[in-house]
mmCIF file of C-alpha atoms and ligand atoms in Angstrom:
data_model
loop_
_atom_site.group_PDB
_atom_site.id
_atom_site.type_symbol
_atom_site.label_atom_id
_atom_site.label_comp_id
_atom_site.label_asym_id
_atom_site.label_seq_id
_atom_site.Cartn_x
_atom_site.Cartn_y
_atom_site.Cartn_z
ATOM 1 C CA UNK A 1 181.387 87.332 109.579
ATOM 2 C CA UNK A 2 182.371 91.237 110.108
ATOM 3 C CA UNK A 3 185.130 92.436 108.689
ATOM 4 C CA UNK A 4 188.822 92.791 110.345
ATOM 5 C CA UNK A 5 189.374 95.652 108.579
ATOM 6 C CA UNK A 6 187.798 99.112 110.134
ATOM 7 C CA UNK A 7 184.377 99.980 110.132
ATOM 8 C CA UNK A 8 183.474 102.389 107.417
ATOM 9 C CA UNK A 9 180.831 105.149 107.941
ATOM 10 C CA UNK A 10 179.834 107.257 105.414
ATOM 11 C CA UNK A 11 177.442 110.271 105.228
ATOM 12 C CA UNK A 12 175.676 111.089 102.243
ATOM 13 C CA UNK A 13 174.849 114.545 102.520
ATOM 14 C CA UNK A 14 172.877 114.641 99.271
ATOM 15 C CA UNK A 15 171.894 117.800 98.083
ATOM 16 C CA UNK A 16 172.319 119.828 101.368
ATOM 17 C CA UNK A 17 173.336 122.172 102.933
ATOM 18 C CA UNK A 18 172.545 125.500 100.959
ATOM 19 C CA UNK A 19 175.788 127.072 101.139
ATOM 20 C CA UNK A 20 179.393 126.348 101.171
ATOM 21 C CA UNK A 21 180.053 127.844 104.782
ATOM 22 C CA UNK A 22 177.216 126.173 106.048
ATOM 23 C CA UNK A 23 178.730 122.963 104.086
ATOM 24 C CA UNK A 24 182.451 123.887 105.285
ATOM 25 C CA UNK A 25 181.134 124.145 109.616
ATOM 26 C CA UNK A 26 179.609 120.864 109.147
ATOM 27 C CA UNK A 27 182.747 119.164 107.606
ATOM 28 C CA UNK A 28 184.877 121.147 110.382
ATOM 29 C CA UNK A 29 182.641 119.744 113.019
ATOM 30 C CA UNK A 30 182.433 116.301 111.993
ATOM 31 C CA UNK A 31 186.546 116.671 111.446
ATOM 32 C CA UNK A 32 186.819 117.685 115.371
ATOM 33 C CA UNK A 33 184.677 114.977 117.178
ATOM 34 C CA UNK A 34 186.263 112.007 114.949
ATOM 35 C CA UNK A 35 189.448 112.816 115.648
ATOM 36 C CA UNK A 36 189.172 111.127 118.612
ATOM 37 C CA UNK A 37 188.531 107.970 116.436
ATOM 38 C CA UNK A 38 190.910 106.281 114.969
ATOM 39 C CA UNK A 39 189.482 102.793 113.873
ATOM 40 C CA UNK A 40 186.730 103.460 111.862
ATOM 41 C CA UNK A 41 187.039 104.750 108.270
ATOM 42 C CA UNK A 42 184.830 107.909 108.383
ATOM 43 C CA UNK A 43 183.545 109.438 104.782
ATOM 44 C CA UNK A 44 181.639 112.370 104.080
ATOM 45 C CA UNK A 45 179.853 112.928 100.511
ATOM 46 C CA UNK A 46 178.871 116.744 100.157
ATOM 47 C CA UNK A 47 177.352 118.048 96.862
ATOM 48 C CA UNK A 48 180.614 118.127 94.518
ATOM 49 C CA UNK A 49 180.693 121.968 94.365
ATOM 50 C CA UNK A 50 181.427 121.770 97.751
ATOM 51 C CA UNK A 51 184.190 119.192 97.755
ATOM 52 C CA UNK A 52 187.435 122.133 96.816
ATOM 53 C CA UNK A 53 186.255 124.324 99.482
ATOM 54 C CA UNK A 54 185.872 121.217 102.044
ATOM 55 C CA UNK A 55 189.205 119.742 101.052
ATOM 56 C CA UNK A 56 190.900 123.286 101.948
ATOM 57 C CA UNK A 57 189.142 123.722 104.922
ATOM 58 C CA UNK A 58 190.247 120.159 105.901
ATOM 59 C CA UNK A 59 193.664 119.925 104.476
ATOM 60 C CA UNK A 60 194.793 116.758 103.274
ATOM 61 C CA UNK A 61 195.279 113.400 104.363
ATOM 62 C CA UNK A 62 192.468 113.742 107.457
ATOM 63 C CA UNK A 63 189.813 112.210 109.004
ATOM 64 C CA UNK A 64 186.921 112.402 107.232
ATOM 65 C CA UNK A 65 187.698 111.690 103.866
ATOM 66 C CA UNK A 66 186.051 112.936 101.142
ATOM 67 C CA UNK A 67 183.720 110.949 98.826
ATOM 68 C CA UNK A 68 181.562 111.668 95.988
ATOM 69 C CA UNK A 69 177.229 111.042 95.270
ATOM 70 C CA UNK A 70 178.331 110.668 91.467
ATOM 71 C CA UNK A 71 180.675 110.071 88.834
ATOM 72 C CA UNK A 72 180.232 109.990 85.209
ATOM 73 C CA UNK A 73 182.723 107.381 83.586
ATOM 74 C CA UNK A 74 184.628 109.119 80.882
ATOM 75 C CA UNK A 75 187.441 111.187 81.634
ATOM 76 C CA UNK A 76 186.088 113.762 79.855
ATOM 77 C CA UNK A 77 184.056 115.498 76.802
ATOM 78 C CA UNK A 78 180.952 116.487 76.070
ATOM 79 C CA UNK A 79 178.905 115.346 79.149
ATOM 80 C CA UNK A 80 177.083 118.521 79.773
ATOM 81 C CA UNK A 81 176.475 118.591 83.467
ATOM 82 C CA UNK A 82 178.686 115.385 84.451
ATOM 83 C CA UNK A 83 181.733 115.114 86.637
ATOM 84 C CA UNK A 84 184.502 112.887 86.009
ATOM 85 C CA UNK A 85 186.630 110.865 88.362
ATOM 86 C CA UNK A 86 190.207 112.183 87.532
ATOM 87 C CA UNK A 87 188.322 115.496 88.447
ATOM 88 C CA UNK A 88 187.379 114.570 91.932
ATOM 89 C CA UNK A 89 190.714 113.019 92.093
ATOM 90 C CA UNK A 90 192.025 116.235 92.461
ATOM 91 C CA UNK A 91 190.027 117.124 95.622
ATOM 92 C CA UNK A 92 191.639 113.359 96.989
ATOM 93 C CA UNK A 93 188.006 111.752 96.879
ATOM 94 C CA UNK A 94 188.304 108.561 98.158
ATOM 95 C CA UNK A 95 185.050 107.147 97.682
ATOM 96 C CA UNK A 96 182.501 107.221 95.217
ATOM 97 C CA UNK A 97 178.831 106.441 95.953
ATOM 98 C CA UNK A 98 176.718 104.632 92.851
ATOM 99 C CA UNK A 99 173.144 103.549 92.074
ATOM 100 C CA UNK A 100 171.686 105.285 95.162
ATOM 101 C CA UNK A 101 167.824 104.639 94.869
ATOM 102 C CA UNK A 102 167.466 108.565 94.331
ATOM 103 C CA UNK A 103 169.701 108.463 91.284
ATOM 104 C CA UNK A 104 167.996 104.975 89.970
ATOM 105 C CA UNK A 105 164.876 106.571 90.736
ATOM 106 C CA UNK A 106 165.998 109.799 88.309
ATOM 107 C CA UNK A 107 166.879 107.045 85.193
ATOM 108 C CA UNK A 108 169.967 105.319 85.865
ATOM 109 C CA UNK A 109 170.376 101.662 84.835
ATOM 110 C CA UNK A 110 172.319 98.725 86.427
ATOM 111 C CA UNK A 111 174.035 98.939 82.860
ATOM 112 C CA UNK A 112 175.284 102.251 83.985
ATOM 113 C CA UNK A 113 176.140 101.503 87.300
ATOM 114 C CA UNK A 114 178.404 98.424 86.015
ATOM 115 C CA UNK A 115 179.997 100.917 84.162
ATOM 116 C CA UNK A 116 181.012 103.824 87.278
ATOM 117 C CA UNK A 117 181.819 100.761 89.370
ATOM 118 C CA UNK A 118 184.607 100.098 86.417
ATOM 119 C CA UNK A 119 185.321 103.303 85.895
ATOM 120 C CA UNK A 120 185.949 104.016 89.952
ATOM 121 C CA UNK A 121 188.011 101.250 90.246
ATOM 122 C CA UNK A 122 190.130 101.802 87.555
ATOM 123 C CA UNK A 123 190.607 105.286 89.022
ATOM 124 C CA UNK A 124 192.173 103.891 92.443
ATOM 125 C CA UNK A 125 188.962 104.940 94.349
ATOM 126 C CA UNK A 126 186.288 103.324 95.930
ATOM 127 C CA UNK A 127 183.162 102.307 94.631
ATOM 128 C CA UNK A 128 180.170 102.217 97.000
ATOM 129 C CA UNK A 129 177.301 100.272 95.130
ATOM 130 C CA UNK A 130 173.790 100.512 96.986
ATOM 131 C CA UNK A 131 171.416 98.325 96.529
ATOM 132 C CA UNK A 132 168.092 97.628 97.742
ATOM 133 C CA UNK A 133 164.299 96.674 97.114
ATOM 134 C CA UNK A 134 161.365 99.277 96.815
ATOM 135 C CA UNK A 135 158.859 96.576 99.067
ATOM 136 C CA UNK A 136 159.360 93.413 100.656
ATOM 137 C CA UNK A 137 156.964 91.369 99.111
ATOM 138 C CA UNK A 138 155.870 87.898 101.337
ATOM 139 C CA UNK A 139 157.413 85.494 98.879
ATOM 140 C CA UNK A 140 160.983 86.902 99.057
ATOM 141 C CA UNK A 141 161.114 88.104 95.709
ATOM 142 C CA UNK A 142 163.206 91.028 96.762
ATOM 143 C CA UNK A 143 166.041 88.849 97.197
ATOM 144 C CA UNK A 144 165.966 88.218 93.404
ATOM 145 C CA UNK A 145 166.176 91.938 92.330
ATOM 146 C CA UNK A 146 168.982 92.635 95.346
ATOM 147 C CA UNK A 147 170.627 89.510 93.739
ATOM 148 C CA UNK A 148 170.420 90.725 90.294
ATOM 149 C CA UNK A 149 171.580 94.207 90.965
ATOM 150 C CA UNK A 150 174.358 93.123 92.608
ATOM 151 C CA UNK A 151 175.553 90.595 90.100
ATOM 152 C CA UNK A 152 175.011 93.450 87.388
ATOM 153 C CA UNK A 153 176.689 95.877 89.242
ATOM 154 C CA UNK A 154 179.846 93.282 89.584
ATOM 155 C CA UNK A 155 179.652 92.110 86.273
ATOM 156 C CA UNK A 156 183.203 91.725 84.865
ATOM 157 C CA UNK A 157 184.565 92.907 87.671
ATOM 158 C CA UNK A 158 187.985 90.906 89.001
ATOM 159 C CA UNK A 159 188.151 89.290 92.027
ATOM 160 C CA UNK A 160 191.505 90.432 93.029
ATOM 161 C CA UNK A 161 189.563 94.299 92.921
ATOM 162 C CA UNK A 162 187.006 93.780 95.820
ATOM 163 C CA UNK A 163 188.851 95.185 98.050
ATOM 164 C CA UNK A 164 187.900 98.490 96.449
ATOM 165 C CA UNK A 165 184.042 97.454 96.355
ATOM 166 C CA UNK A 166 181.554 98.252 99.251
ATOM 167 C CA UNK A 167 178.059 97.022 98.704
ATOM 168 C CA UNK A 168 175.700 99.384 100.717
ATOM 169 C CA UNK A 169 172.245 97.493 101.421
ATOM 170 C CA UNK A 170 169.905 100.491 101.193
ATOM 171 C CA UNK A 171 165.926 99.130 101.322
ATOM 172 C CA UNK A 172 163.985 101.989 99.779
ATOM 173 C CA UNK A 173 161.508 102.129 101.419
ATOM 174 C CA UNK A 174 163.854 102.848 105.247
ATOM 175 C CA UNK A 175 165.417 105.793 103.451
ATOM 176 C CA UNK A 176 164.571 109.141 104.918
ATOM 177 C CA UNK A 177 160.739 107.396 106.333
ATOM 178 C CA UNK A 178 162.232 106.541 110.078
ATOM 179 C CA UNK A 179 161.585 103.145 109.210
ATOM 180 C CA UNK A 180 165.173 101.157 109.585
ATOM 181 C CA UNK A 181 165.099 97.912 108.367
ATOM 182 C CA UNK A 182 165.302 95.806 111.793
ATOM 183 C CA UNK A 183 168.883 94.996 113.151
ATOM 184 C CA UNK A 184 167.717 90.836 112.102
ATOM 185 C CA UNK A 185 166.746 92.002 108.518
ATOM 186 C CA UNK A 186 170.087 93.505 108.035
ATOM 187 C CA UNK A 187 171.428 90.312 109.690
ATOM 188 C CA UNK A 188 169.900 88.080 107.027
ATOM 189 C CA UNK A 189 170.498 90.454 104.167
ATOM 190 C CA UNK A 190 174.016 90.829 105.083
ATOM 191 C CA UNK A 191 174.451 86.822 104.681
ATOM 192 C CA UNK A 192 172.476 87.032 101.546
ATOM 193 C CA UNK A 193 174.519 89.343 99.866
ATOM 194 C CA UNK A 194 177.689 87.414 101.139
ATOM 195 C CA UNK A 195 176.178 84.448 99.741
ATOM 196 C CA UNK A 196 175.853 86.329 96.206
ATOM 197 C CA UNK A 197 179.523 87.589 96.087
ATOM 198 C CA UNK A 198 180.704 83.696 97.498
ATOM 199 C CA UNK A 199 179.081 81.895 94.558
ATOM 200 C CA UNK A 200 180.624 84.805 91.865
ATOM 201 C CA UNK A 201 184.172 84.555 93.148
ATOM 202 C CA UNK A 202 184.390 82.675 96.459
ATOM 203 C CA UNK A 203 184.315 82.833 99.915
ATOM 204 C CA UNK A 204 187.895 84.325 100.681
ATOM 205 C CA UNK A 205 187.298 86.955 97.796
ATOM 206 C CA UNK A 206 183.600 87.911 99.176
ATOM 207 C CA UNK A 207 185.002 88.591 101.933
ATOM 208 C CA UNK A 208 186.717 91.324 101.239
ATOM 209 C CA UNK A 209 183.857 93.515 100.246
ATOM 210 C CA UNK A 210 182.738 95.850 103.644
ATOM 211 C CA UNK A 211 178.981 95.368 103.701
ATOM 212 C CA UNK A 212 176.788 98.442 105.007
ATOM 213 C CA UNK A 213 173.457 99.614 105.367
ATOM 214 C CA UNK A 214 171.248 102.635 105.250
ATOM 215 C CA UNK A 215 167.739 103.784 105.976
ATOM 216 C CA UNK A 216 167.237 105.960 108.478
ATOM 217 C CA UNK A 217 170.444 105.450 110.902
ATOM 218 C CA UNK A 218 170.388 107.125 113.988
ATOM 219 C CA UNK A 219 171.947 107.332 117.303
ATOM 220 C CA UNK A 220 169.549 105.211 118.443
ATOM 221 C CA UNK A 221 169.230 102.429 116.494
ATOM 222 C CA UNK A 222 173.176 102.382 115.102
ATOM 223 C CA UNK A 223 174.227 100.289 118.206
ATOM 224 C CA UNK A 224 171.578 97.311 117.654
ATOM 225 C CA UNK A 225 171.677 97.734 113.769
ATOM 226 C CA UNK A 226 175.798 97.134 113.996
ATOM 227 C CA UNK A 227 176.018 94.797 116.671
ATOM 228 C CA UNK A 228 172.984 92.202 115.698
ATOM 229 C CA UNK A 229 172.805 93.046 111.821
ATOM 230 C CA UNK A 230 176.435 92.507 111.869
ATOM 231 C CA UNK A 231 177.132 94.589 109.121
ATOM 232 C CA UNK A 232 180.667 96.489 108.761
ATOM 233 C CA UNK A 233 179.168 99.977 109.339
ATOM 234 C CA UNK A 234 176.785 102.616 107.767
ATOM 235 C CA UNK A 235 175.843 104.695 104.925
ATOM 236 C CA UNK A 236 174.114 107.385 106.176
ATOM 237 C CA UNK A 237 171.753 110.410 104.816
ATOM 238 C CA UNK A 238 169.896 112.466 107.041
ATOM 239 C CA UNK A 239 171.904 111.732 110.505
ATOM 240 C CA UNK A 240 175.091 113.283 108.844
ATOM 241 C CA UNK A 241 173.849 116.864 108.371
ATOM 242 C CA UNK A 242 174.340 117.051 112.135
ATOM 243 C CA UNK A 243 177.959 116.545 113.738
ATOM 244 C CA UNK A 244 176.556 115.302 117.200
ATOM 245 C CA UNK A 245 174.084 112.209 115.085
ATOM 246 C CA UNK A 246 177.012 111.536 112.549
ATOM 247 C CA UNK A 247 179.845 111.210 115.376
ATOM 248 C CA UNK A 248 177.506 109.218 117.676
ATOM 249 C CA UNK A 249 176.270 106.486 114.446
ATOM 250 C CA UNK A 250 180.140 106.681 114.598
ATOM 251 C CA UNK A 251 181.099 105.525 117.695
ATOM 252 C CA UNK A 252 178.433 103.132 117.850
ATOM 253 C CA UNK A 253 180.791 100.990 114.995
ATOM 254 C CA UNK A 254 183.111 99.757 117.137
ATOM 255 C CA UNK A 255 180.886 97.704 118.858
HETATM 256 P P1 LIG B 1 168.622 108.334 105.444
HETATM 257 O O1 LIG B 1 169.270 108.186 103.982
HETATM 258 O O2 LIG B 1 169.695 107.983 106.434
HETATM 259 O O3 LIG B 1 168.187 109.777 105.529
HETATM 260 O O4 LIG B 1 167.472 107.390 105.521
HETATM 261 C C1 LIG B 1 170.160 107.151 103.687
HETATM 262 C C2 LIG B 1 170.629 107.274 102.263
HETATM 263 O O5 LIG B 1 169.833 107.683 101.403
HETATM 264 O O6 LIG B 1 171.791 106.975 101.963
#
């Protein structure tokens, strides 16, 4: 079952563009096509140096809203290099996006996921958990690890705070290759991960978790991936560095 609440779309810009007016267009850009759109949750997730400049440029309370690629889970202290929450809190970040493959891939744990997913919530914002397996192997062992990094990344978690939990099915090896999983892979992996959350806190709980994917989302294949893979909207990378891409994956939600 999709979700009766709004699709959410959300565009990971990773660690582009290279400056902040470049970064500030693209956020303006993004801001004037959407407007037309007002049933789908739209997100962006610049670098966070960008985020103050972005917010300004934006103003407040708008279409897209602003989400981070990281969060470190104390307030504060001596985290050289970190960001806390309460500090993106004061650029109104919504959203925060944890355990992308890229940041697994660079040392971080499903300990320390469970731990920003807290953290995030806690905060009042979002948390955005991706999951997803390196290869499918032929006797579905893939399901196992997407199983156990879910239930890790959930783990003490309350049921009466999924409604600020998205779980963002990311197989590595569709991200940034061209390869999208197809629209009945996402169809089955949606229903797995449903099943996952059901048996932790039940069905009318799951449900309340928006379920995404990403791996190379574009114009093209959004329609098909959202309308058979049933899935309650996008997390995308590459596609969202361009305004036209980002705004059609967009529209293509509300199938
Ligand atoms: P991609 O990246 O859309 O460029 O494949 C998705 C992601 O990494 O979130």
């Amino acid at each position: 079952m999709q979700k009766i609440t709004n699709p959410l779309v959300v565009g990971n810009w990773k660690m582009n563009p290279q400056s902040i007016e470049v970064a500030i267009r693209l956020a303006r850009d993004i801001k004037k096509k959407i407007v037309r759109i007002s049933s789908v949750d739209v997100v962006i997730a610049p670098p966070a140096v960008y985020l103050g400049g972005i917010r300004e440029a934006l103003g407040k309370n708008t279409q897209p809203m602003l989400g981070a690629q990281n969060a470190h889970p104390e307030k504060l202290g001596a985290h050289t290099g970190e960001i806390s929450l309460p500090m993106l809190k004061n650029f109104n970040v919504g959203y925060v996006i944890i355990g992308h493959s890229e940041r697994r891939a660079e040392g971080e744990t499903d300990d320390m996921v469970n731990k920003k997913v807290h953290a995030t919530i806690k905060n009042e914002l979002t948390a955005i958990v991706c999951v997803g397996e390196r290869l499918r192997d032929h006797s579905a062992h893939y399901l196992n690890h997407i199983e156990l990094q879910i239930r890790s990344a959930c783990a003490g978690l309350s049921k009466a705070k999924l409604n600020q939990l998205v779980v963002a099915y990311e197989p590595i090896w569709a991200i940034g290759t061209g390869n999208n999983a197809t629209p009945a892979d996402v169809h089955e992996m949606r229903l797995f991960i449903e099943k996952v959350l059901s048996d932790i806190y039940g069905r009318t709980y799951a449900a309340k978790v928006r379920i995404l994917y990403g791996g190379s989302v574009n114009p093209k294949n959004a329609y098909a991936l959202m309308k058979e893979g049933m899935v309650d909207g996008f997390l995308v990378g590459g596609a969202s560095l361009h305004a036209d891409d980002f705004y059609e994956i967009t529209k293509a939600t509300l199938v």
